[in-house]
C-alpha cells in the first residue's frame, strides 16, 4: 500500500515538475520577434537588433518588406531576409515587432498599408512595438501610441513633438508597449531593453557582458 | 602689360588651387578598405565596420572569403558580399584590411592561405590591418606583427599573450599599422579609429556625432 502511495506521489511530482518547466519555458524562452527589413534600412540598427535578440534566445524572423529578395540597406550592405513580411505574418504572431531606422527604409515603412495594419493589430493586443532612429515617425504615420512618451533621432524631433511626449535625454524610452530609441549608437541599449522586457534582466546582463557592452538596467 | 601679368597670375593661382585640391582629395578622400567576410563572421562587427567606414567616405569593398555567394554569419544574418576575395585582390590595393571576428569566421580566416599571403603583403608595406574580437588570433596564425601591442576578445587573451604585448584596459589598441579591438560593443570605436587614421579626426568626430556615438579621440 505504502509503495503504491509512494509511486503515485512520484508521478504527481513528475507531472508538477513538467508543468513548472513548461511555464518556465513559456516565460523564459519561446519569445518571438519580427524585424521588418525595408530597402534603405539602416544596416547597423537592423543587424544589431537581430543579432542581440538572437543572443537573448528570442526567435527572430527577418522579413523583407516587399518580398524575400536581398535588401540593399542605407550604406549598400545587402542582406537576405528569412522570408517576406506577408509570409511572416501568416506563419505566426510575434511578441515584438522591431522597426529599424534609415530614412529611405522608414519612408517605405510609412507608405506600407501592410505595416500599418500589422502595427495597429499588435498595438490593440498591447504587444511590444520597438522603433529606432527615424522609425518612430512610421509609428506616428500609422497612428500608434499617440500621446505616449517616445524618443527618436534628434533630426526628427519636430515631426514627433505634436503627437507625443518627446524625450531628449534618454537613449531608450519605454512607455507601456512602445520602446523607442535614437540612432545607430543607441541600438545595443535598444535591443537589450527588448530582451529585458521579453526574457528578463538576467539574460540582458549576460548578453551585454559577452558583447563587452555596459548594460544600463 | 599689367592685364597680361594679372591674367598669368590668375592662371598660376588656379593651377596651384587645383594641385592643393588634388592633394587634399588624396589625403581626405579616395581611401580604400577591404573587409573580408567569412562564413560565421560576427555580423555586428562586420556591419558596423562596413557602415561606419562608408559614412567616413572610405571606399569599402566587402569580399566573400570563398566566393561572392551570400554568407551566413554567426547569428544567421545572411549578407551578400560585393565580390570575392580573389577578385577584390586582383582589382586594387587597399589602405586598410579589416577582419571581423566570430569564432567560425575567424577559424576560416586562420585556415586561408590567401588571407595569410594578403596580410603579409599588406604588413610588408606598412599598410593598416584592423582586426577585432577573435580575429587578432588570425594575425598570430599568419605571423603578423609579433611583439606589438594588441588586444582582442578577453576569451582569447591566453592564446595571444606569448606572441604580443597584450593590452586589457583599452577598447581599441593601435601599434603602428595594427589596429585591434575587443568585441561587438567596441566596434564603433574600432571603425572610428580606422577613419581617424585614414581620413582624419574631424571626419571621425562628424561620423560619430551623426550616429549618436561619443567619440573618444
Coordinates of C-alpha atoms in Angstrom, one line a residue:
Chain A
X1 CA 0.0 0.0 0.0
X2 CA 2.9 2.3 1.0
X3 CA 4.8 1.6 -2.2
X4 CA 1.7 2.3 -4.3
X5 CA 1.3 5.7 -2.5
X6 CA 5.0 6.5 -3.0
X7 CA 4.7 5.6 -6.7
X8 CA 1.6 7.9 -7.1
X9 CA 3.3 10.8 -5.3
X10 CA 6.3 10.4 -7.5
X11 CA 4.1 10.6 -10.6
X12 CA 2.3 13.7 -9.3
X13 CA 5.7 15.3 -8.6
X14 CA 6.9 14.5 -12.1
X15 CA 3.7 16.0 -13.5
X16 CA 4.1 19.2 -11.4
X17 CA 7.7 19.4 -12.5
X18 CA 6.7 19.2 -16.2
X19 CA 4.1 21.9 -15.7
X20 CA 6.6 24.2 -13.9
X21 CA 9.2 23.5 -16.6
X22 CA 6.7 24.3 -19.4
X23 CA 5.7 27.5 -17.6
X24 CA 9.3 28.4 -17.1
X25 CA 9.9 27.8 -20.8
X26 CA 6.9 30.0 -21.8
X27 CA 8.2 32.9 -19.8
X28 CA 12.0 32.5 -20.3
X29 CA 12.1 31.0 -23.8
X30 CA 10.0 30.8 -26.9
X31 CA 9.6 34.5 -27.3
X32 CA 9.3 35.7 -30.9
X33 CA 10.4 38.9 -32.7
X34 CA 9.6 40.1 -36.2
X35 CA 12.1 42.6 -37.7
X36 CA 10.9 44.3 -40.9
X37 CA 13.7 45.0 -43.3
X38 CA 12.9 47.6 -45.9
X39 CA 15.1 48.8 -48.8
X40 CA 17.3 51.6 -47.4
X41 CA 17.0 50.4 -43.8
X42 CA 20.0 51.4 -41.5
X43 CA 22.0 48.2 -41.6
X44 CA 23.6 48.7 -38.2
X45 CA 20.3 49.3 -36.5
X46 CA 18.9 46.2 -38.3
X47 CA 21.9 43.9 -37.7
X48 CA 22.5 44.8 -34.0
X49 CA 18.8 44.3 -33.3
X50 CA 18.7 40.9 -35.0
X51 CA 22.0 39.6 -33.5
X52 CA 21.4 40.8 -30.0
X53 CA 17.8 39.4 -29.8
X54 CA 19.1 36.1 -31.1
X55 CA 21.8 36.1 -28.4
X56 CA 19.0 36.6 -26.0
X57 CA 17.3 33.4 -27.2
X58 CA 14.5 35.2 -28.9
X59 CA 13.3 33.5 -32.1
X60 CA 13.8 36.3 -34.6
X61 CA 12.2 36.4 -38.1
X62 CA 13.8 38.8 -40.5
X63 CA 11.0 39.8 -43.0
X64 CA 11.6 41.7 -46.3
X65 CA 9.0 44.4 -46.6
X66 CA 8.2 43.7 -50.2
X67 CA 9.4 40.1 -50.7
X68 CA 12.2 37.7 -49.7
X69 CA 14.7 39.1 -52.2
X70 CA 18.0 40.6 -50.9
X71 CA 17.6 44.1 -49.5
X72 CA 20.1 46.9 -50.2
X73 CA 20.5 48.9 -47.0
X74 CA 21.4 52.6 -46.5
X75 CA 25.1 52.2 -46.8
X76 CA 24.9 49.5 -49.5
X77 CA 25.2 46.4 -47.3
X78 CA 23.0 43.8 -48.9
X79 CA 21.0 41.5 -46.5
X80 CA 18.9 38.4 -47.4
X81 CA 15.7 38.3 -45.3
X82 CA 14.5 35.0 -43.9
X83 CA 11.1 35.4 -45.5
X84 CA 8.7 38.1 -46.8
X85 CA 6.5 40.2 -44.5
X86 CA 3.4 38.6 -46.0
X87 CA 4.6 35.0 -45.2
X88 CA 6.0 36.0 -41.8
X89 CA 2.6 37.4 -40.7
X90 CA 0.7 34.4 -42.0
X91 CA 3.1 32.0 -40.1
X92 CA 2.7 33.2 -36.5
X93 CA 2.2 36.1 -34.1
X94 CA 5.2 37.9 -32.6
X95 CA 5.9 39.1 -29.1
X96 CA 7.7 42.2 -30.5
X97 CA 7.7 43.9 -33.9
X98 CA 11.0 45.8 -34.5
X99 CA 11.4 48.7 -36.9
X100 CA 15.0 49.7 -37.8
X101 CA 15.5 53.3 -39.0
X102 CA 17.2 54.7 -42.1
X103 CA 15.4 57.5 -43.9
X104 CA 14.6 55.6 -47.1
X105 CA 13.7 52.4 -45.2
X106 CA 11.5 54.4 -42.9
X107 CA 9.7 56.1 -45.8
X108 CA 8.9 52.6 -47.1
X109 CA 7.5 51.6 -43.7
X110 CA 5.4 54.7 -43.6
X111 CA 3.9 54.1 -47.0
X112 CA 3.1 50.5 -46.4
X113 CA -0.6 49.6 -45.7
X114 CA 0.5 46.1 -44.5
X115 CA 2.9 47.6 -41.9
X116 CA 0.1 50.0 -40.7
X117 CA -2.4 47.1 -40.3
X118 CA 0.2 44.9 -38.6
X119 CA 1.2 47.7 -36.1
X120 CA -2.4 48.5 -35.2
X121 CA -3.1 44.8 -34.6
X122 CA 0.0 44.5 -32.4
X123 CA -0.9 47.7 -30.5
X124 CA -4.5 46.6 -30.0
X125 CA -3.2 43.5 -28.2
X126 CA -0.9 45.6 -26.1
X127 CA 2.1 43.7 -27.5
X128 CA 5.5 45.3 -27.8
X129 CA 6.5 47.5 -30.7
X130 CA 10.1 48.8 -30.9
X131 CA 11.2 51.5 -33.2
X132 CA 14.6 53.3 -33.5
X133 CA 16.1 56.4 -35.2
X134 CA 13.7 57.5 -38.0
X135 CA 11.2 54.7 -37.4
X136 CA 9.2 56.4 -34.7
X137 CA 7.8 58.6 -37.5
X138 CA 6.3 55.4 -39.0
X139 CA 4.5 54.9 -35.7
X140 CA 3.1 58.4 -36.0
X141 CA 2.1 57.9 -39.6
X142 CA 0.2 54.7 -38.7
X143 CA -1.4 56.3 -35.6
X144 CA 0.4 54.2 -33.0
X145 CA 0.6 55.3 -29.3
X146 CA -0.2 59.0 -29.8
X147 CA 0.3 60.9 -26.5
X148 CA 2.9 58.4 -25.2
X149 CA 6.5 59.2 -24.3
X150 CA 8.9 58.4 -27.1
X151 CA 12.3 59.4 -28.5
X152 CA 13.9 59.2 -32.0
X153 CA 16.9 60.5 -33.9
X154 CA 17.1 64.2 -32.9
X155 CA 16.6 65.3 -36.6
X156 CA 13.0 64.0 -36.4
X157 CA 12.1 65.6 -33.1
X158 CA 10.0 68.4 -34.6
X159 CA 7.9 65.9 -36.6
X160 CA 7.0 64.0 -33.4
X161 CA 6.6 66.7 -30.8
X162 CA 3.0 67.5 -31.6
X163 CA 1.7 63.9 -31.2
X164 CA 4.0 62.5 -28.5
X165 CA 5.6 63.5 -25.2
X166 CA 9.1 63.8 -26.7
X167 CA 12.1 62.7 -24.5
X168 CA 15.5 64.1 -25.4
X169 CA 17.7 62.9 -22.6
X170 CA 17.4 59.1 -22.7
X171 CA 18.9 56.7 -25.2
X172 CA 15.9 54.3 -24.9
X173 CA 12.4 55.3 -23.8
X174 CA 9.7 52.8 -22.8
X175 CA 6.1 53.8 -22.4
X176 CA 3.8 50.7 -22.0
X177 CA 4.2 48.6 -25.1
X178 CA 6.2 51.1 -27.0
X179 CA 10.1 51.1 -26.9
X180 CA 11.8 53.8 -28.9
X181 CA 15.5 54.8 -29.3
X182 CA 17.7 57.3 -31.1
X183 CA 20.2 56.0 -33.7
X184 CA 23.0 53.5 -34.5
X185 CA 24.9 54.3 -31.4
X186 CA 22.0 53.5 -29.1
X187 CA 20.9 50.2 -30.8
X188 CA 22.7 48.0 -28.3
X189 CA 20.7 49.6 -25.4
X190 CA 17.5 49.4 -27.6
X191 CA 17.9 45.7 -28.3
X192 CA 18.9 44.9 -24.7
X193 CA 15.7 46.7 -23.5
X194 CA 13.7 44.3 -25.6
X195 CA 15.4 41.3 -24.1
X196 CA 14.9 42.8 -20.6
X197 CA 11.1 43.0 -21.3
X198 CA 10.6 39.6 -23.0
X199 CA 13.2 37.4 -21.4
X200 CA 14.4 39.2 -18.3
X201 CA 17.1 41.4 -16.8
X202 CA 19.5 38.5 -16.1
X203 CA 19.6 37.5 -19.8
X204 CA 20.1 41.1 -20.8
X205 CA 23.0 41.4 -18.5
X206 CA 24.5 38.1 -19.7
X207 CA 24.2 39.1 -23.4
X208 CA 25.7 42.5 -22.7
X209 CA 28.6 41.1 -20.9
X210 CA 29.5 38.7 -23.7
X211 CA 29.4 41.6 -26.2
X212 CA 31.6 43.8 -23.9
X213 CA 28.8 46.2 -23.6
X214 CA 27.9 48.1 -20.4
X215 CA 24.4 47.3 -19.5
X216 CA 22.3 50.1 -18.1
X217 CA 19.3 48.5 -16.3
Chain B
X1 CA 51.1 94.6 -69.9
X2 CA 49.6 94.8 -66.4
X3 CA 46.4 92.9 -67.5
X4 CA 48.6 90.1 -69.1
X5 CA 50.5 89.8 -65.8
X6 CA 47.2 89.7 -63.8
X7 CA 45.9 87.0 -66.2
X8 CA 49.1 84.9 -65.8
X9 CA 49.0 85.2 -62.0
X10 CA 45.3 84.2 -62.1
X11 CA 46.2 81.1 -64.1
X12 CA 49.0 80.2 -61.7
X13 CA 46.7 80.6 -58.7
X14 CA 44.1 78.4 -60.4
X15 CA 46.8 75.8 -61.1
X16 CA 48.1 75.9 -57.5
X17 CA 44.5 75.7 -56.3
X18 CA 44.0 72.5 -58.4
X19 CA 47.1 71.0 -57.1
X20 CA 46.1 71.7 -53.5
X21 CA 42.6 70.4 -54.1
X22 CA 44.0 67.2 -55.6
X23 CA 46.4 66.7 -52.6
X24 CA 43.5 67.4 -50.3
X25 CA 41.4 64.8 -52.1
X26 CA 44.3 62.2 -51.9
X27 CA 44.5 62.6 -48.1
X28 CA 40.9 63.3 -47.2
X29 CA 39.2 61.1 -49.8
X30 CA 39.9 58.2 -52.1
X31 CA 40.9 55.8 -49.3
X32 CA 40.1 52.2 -49.7
X33 CA 39.1 49.4 -47.3
X34 CA 38.8 45.7 -47.8
X35 CA 36.6 43.8 -45.4
X36 CA 36.9 40.0 -45.6
X37 CA 33.6 38.3 -44.9
X38 CA 33.9 34.6 -43.9
X39 CA 31.1 32.2 -43.1
X40 CA 30.4 32.5 -39.4
X41 CA 31.7 36.1 -39.1
X42 CA 30.2 38.2 -36.3
X43 CA 27.6 40.2 -38.2
X44 CA 27.6 43.2 -35.9
X45 CA 31.4 43.5 -36.1
X46 CA 31.1 43.2 -39.9
X47 CA 28.2 45.6 -40.5
X48 CA 29.3 48.3 -38.1
X49 CA 32.8 48.3 -39.7
X50 CA 31.4 48.5 -43.3
X51 CA 28.7 51.1 -42.5
X52 CA 30.9 53.4 -40.3
X53 CA 33.8 53.4 -42.8
X54 CA 31.4 54.2 -45.7
X55 CA 30.0 57.1 -43.6
X56 CA 33.6 58.2 -43.3
X57 CA 33.8 58.4 -47.2
X58 CA 36.1 55.4 -47.4
X59 CA 35.6 53.2 -50.5
X60 CA 34.7 49.9 -48.9
X61 CA 34.9 46.5 -50.7
X62 CA 33.1 43.6 -49.0
X63 CA 34.8 40.4 -50.1
X64 CA 33.5 36.9 -49.5
X65 CA 36.3 34.7 -48.4
X66 CA 35.5 31.8 -50.6
X67 CA 33.4 33.4 -53.4
X68 CA 30.7 36.1 -53.9
X69 CA 27.8 33.9 -52.7
X70 CA 25.7 35.1 -49.7
X71 CA 27.5 34.5 -46.4
X72 CA 25.7 33.1 -43.3
X73 CA 27.1 34.9 -40.2
X74 CA 27.3 33.8 -36.6
X75 CA 23.7 34.6 -35.7
X76 CA 22.3 33.6 -39.0
X77 CA 22.1 37.0 -40.6
X78 CA 22.9 36.4 -44.3
X79 CA 24.9 39.0 -46.1
X80 CA 25.8 39.3 -49.9
X81 CA 29.4 40.3 -50.5
X82 CA 30.3 42.9 -53.2
X83 CA 32.7 40.4 -54.7
X84 CA 35.0 37.5 -53.9
X85 CA 38.4 37.9 -52.1
X86 CA 40.2 36.7 -55.2
X87 CA 38.5 39.3 -57.4
X88 CA 38.9 42.1 -54.8
X89 CA 42.7 41.5 -54.5
X90 CA 43.1 41.5 -58.3
X91 CA 41.2 44.7 -58.7
X92 CA 43.2 47.1 -56.5
X93 CA 45.2 47.6 -53.3
X94 CA 43.7 48.7 -50.1
X95 CA 44.6 51.3 -47.4
X96 CA 43.2 49.0 -44.7
X97 CA 42.3 45.4 -44.5
X98 CA 39.6 44.7 -41.9
X99 CA 39.0 41.4 -40.2
X100 CA 35.7 41.0 -38.3
X101 CA 35.6 38.4 -35.5
X102 CA 33.2 35.5 -34.8
X103 CA 34.7 32.1 -33.9
X104 CA 33.8 30.2 -37.0
X105 CA 34.6 33.1 -39.3
X106 CA 37.9 33.6 -37.6
X107 CA 38.8 29.9 -38.0
X108 CA 38.2 30.3 -41.7
X109 CA 40.5 33.3 -41.8
X110 CA 43.2 31.4 -39.9
X111 CA 42.9 28.4 -42.3
X112 CA 43.1 30.6 -45.5
X113 CA 46.5 30.7 -47.4
X114 CA 45.1 33.6 -49.4
X115 CA 44.4 35.6 -46.3
X116 CA 47.9 34.8 -44.9
X117 CA 49.5 36.0 -48.2
X118 CA 47.4 39.1 -48.3
X119 CA 48.1 40.1 -44.7
X120 CA 51.9 39.6 -45.1
X121 CA 51.9 41.7 -48.3
X122 CA 49.9 44.4 -46.5
X123 CA 52.2 44.3 -43.5
X124 CA 55.3 44.4 -45.6
X125 CA 54.1 47.8 -47.0
X126 CA 53.4 49.1 -43.5
X127 CA 49.7 49.5 -44.5
X128 CA 46.9 49.3 -42.0
X129 CA 45.5 46.0 -40.8
X130 CA 42.5 46.1 -38.4
X131 CA 41.2 43.0 -36.5
X132 CA 38.5 42.7 -33.9
X133 CA 37.3 40.2 -31.3
X134 CA 38.6 36.7 -32.3
X135 CA 40.4 38.0 -35.4
X136 CA 43.7 39.0 -33.8
X137 CA 44.3 35.2 -33.5
X138 CA 44.3 35.1 -37.3
X139 CA 47.1 37.7 -37.2
X140 CA 49.0 35.5 -34.9
X141 CA 48.4 32.4 -37.1
X142 CA 49.7 34.3 -40.2
X143 CA 52.7 35.7 -38.3
X144 CA 51.6 39.4 -38.4
X145 CA 53.1 42.0 -36.0
X146 CA 54.5 39.6 -33.4
X147 CA 55.8 41.6 -30.4
X148 CA 53.4 44.5 -31.0
X149 CA 50.8 45.8 -28.6
X150 CA 47.3 44.3 -29.3
X151 CA 44.0 43.5 -27.7
X152 CA 41.2 41.0 -28.5
X153 CA 38.1 39.5 -27.0
X154 CA 39.2 38.6 -23.4
X155 CA 38.4 34.9 -24.0
X156 CA 41.4 34.8 -26.5
X157 CA 43.9 36.6 -24.3
X158 CA 45.8 33.4 -23.3
X159 CA 46.3 32.5 -27.0
X160 CA 47.9 35.8 -27.7
X161 CA 49.9 36.7 -24.6
X162 CA 53.0 34.7 -25.7
X163 CA 53.4 36.5 -29.0
X164 CA 52.2 40.0 -28.3
X165 CA 52.2 42.7 -25.6
X166 CA 48.5 42.2 -24.6
X167 CA 46.5 45.2 -23.5
X168 CA 43.5 44.6 -21.3
X169 CA 42.3 48.1 -20.4
X170 CA 41.6 49.8 -23.8
X171 CA 38.7 49.2 -26.2
X172 CA 41.0 49.9 -29.2
X173 CA 44.8 49.5 -29.4
X174 CA 46.9 50.8 -32.2
X175 CA 50.6 49.9 -32.6
X176 CA 52.0 51.2 -35.9
X177 CA 50.0 49.6 -38.7
X178 CA 48.0 47.3 -36.5
X179 CA 44.6 48.3 -35.0
X180 CA 42.9 45.7 -32.7
X181 CA 39.8 45.8 -30.7
X182 CA 37.7 43.5 -28.4
X183 CA 34.1 42.7 -29.4
X184 CA 30.7 43.8 -30.8
X185 CA 30.4 46.5 -28.2
X186 CA 33.7 48.1 -29.1
X187 CA 33.2 48.0 -32.9
X188 CA 32.1 51.7 -33.2
X189 CA 35.4 52.8 -31.6
X190 CA 37.3 50.4 -33.7
X191 CA 35.8 51.7 -37.0
X192 CA 36.2 55.3 -35.9
X193 CA 39.9 54.7 -35.2
X194 CA 40.3 53.5 -38.8
X195 CA 38.6 56.7 -40.1
X196 CA 40.8 58.8 -37.8
X197 CA 43.9 57.2 -39.3
X198 CA 42.9 57.2 -42.9
X199 CA 40.7 60.3 -43.2
X200 CA 41.3 62.4 -40.0
X201 CA 39.9 63.2 -36.6
X202 CA 37.4 65.8 -37.9
X203 CA 35.7 63.1 -40.1
X204 CA 35.7 60.6 -37.2
X205 CA 34.0 63.2 -35.0
X206 CA 31.4 64.1 -37.7
X207 CA 30.5 60.4 -38.3
X208 CA 30.3 59.7 -34.5
X209 CA 28.0 62.7 -34.0
X210 CA 25.6 61.6 -36.7
X211 CA 25.4 58.1 -35.2
X212 CA 24.8 59.5 -31.7
X213 CA 28.1 57.9 -30.5
X214 CA 30.5 59.5 -28.1
X215 CA 33.8 59.8 -29.9
X216 CA 36.9 59.2 -27.7
X217 CA 39.9 60.7 -29.6

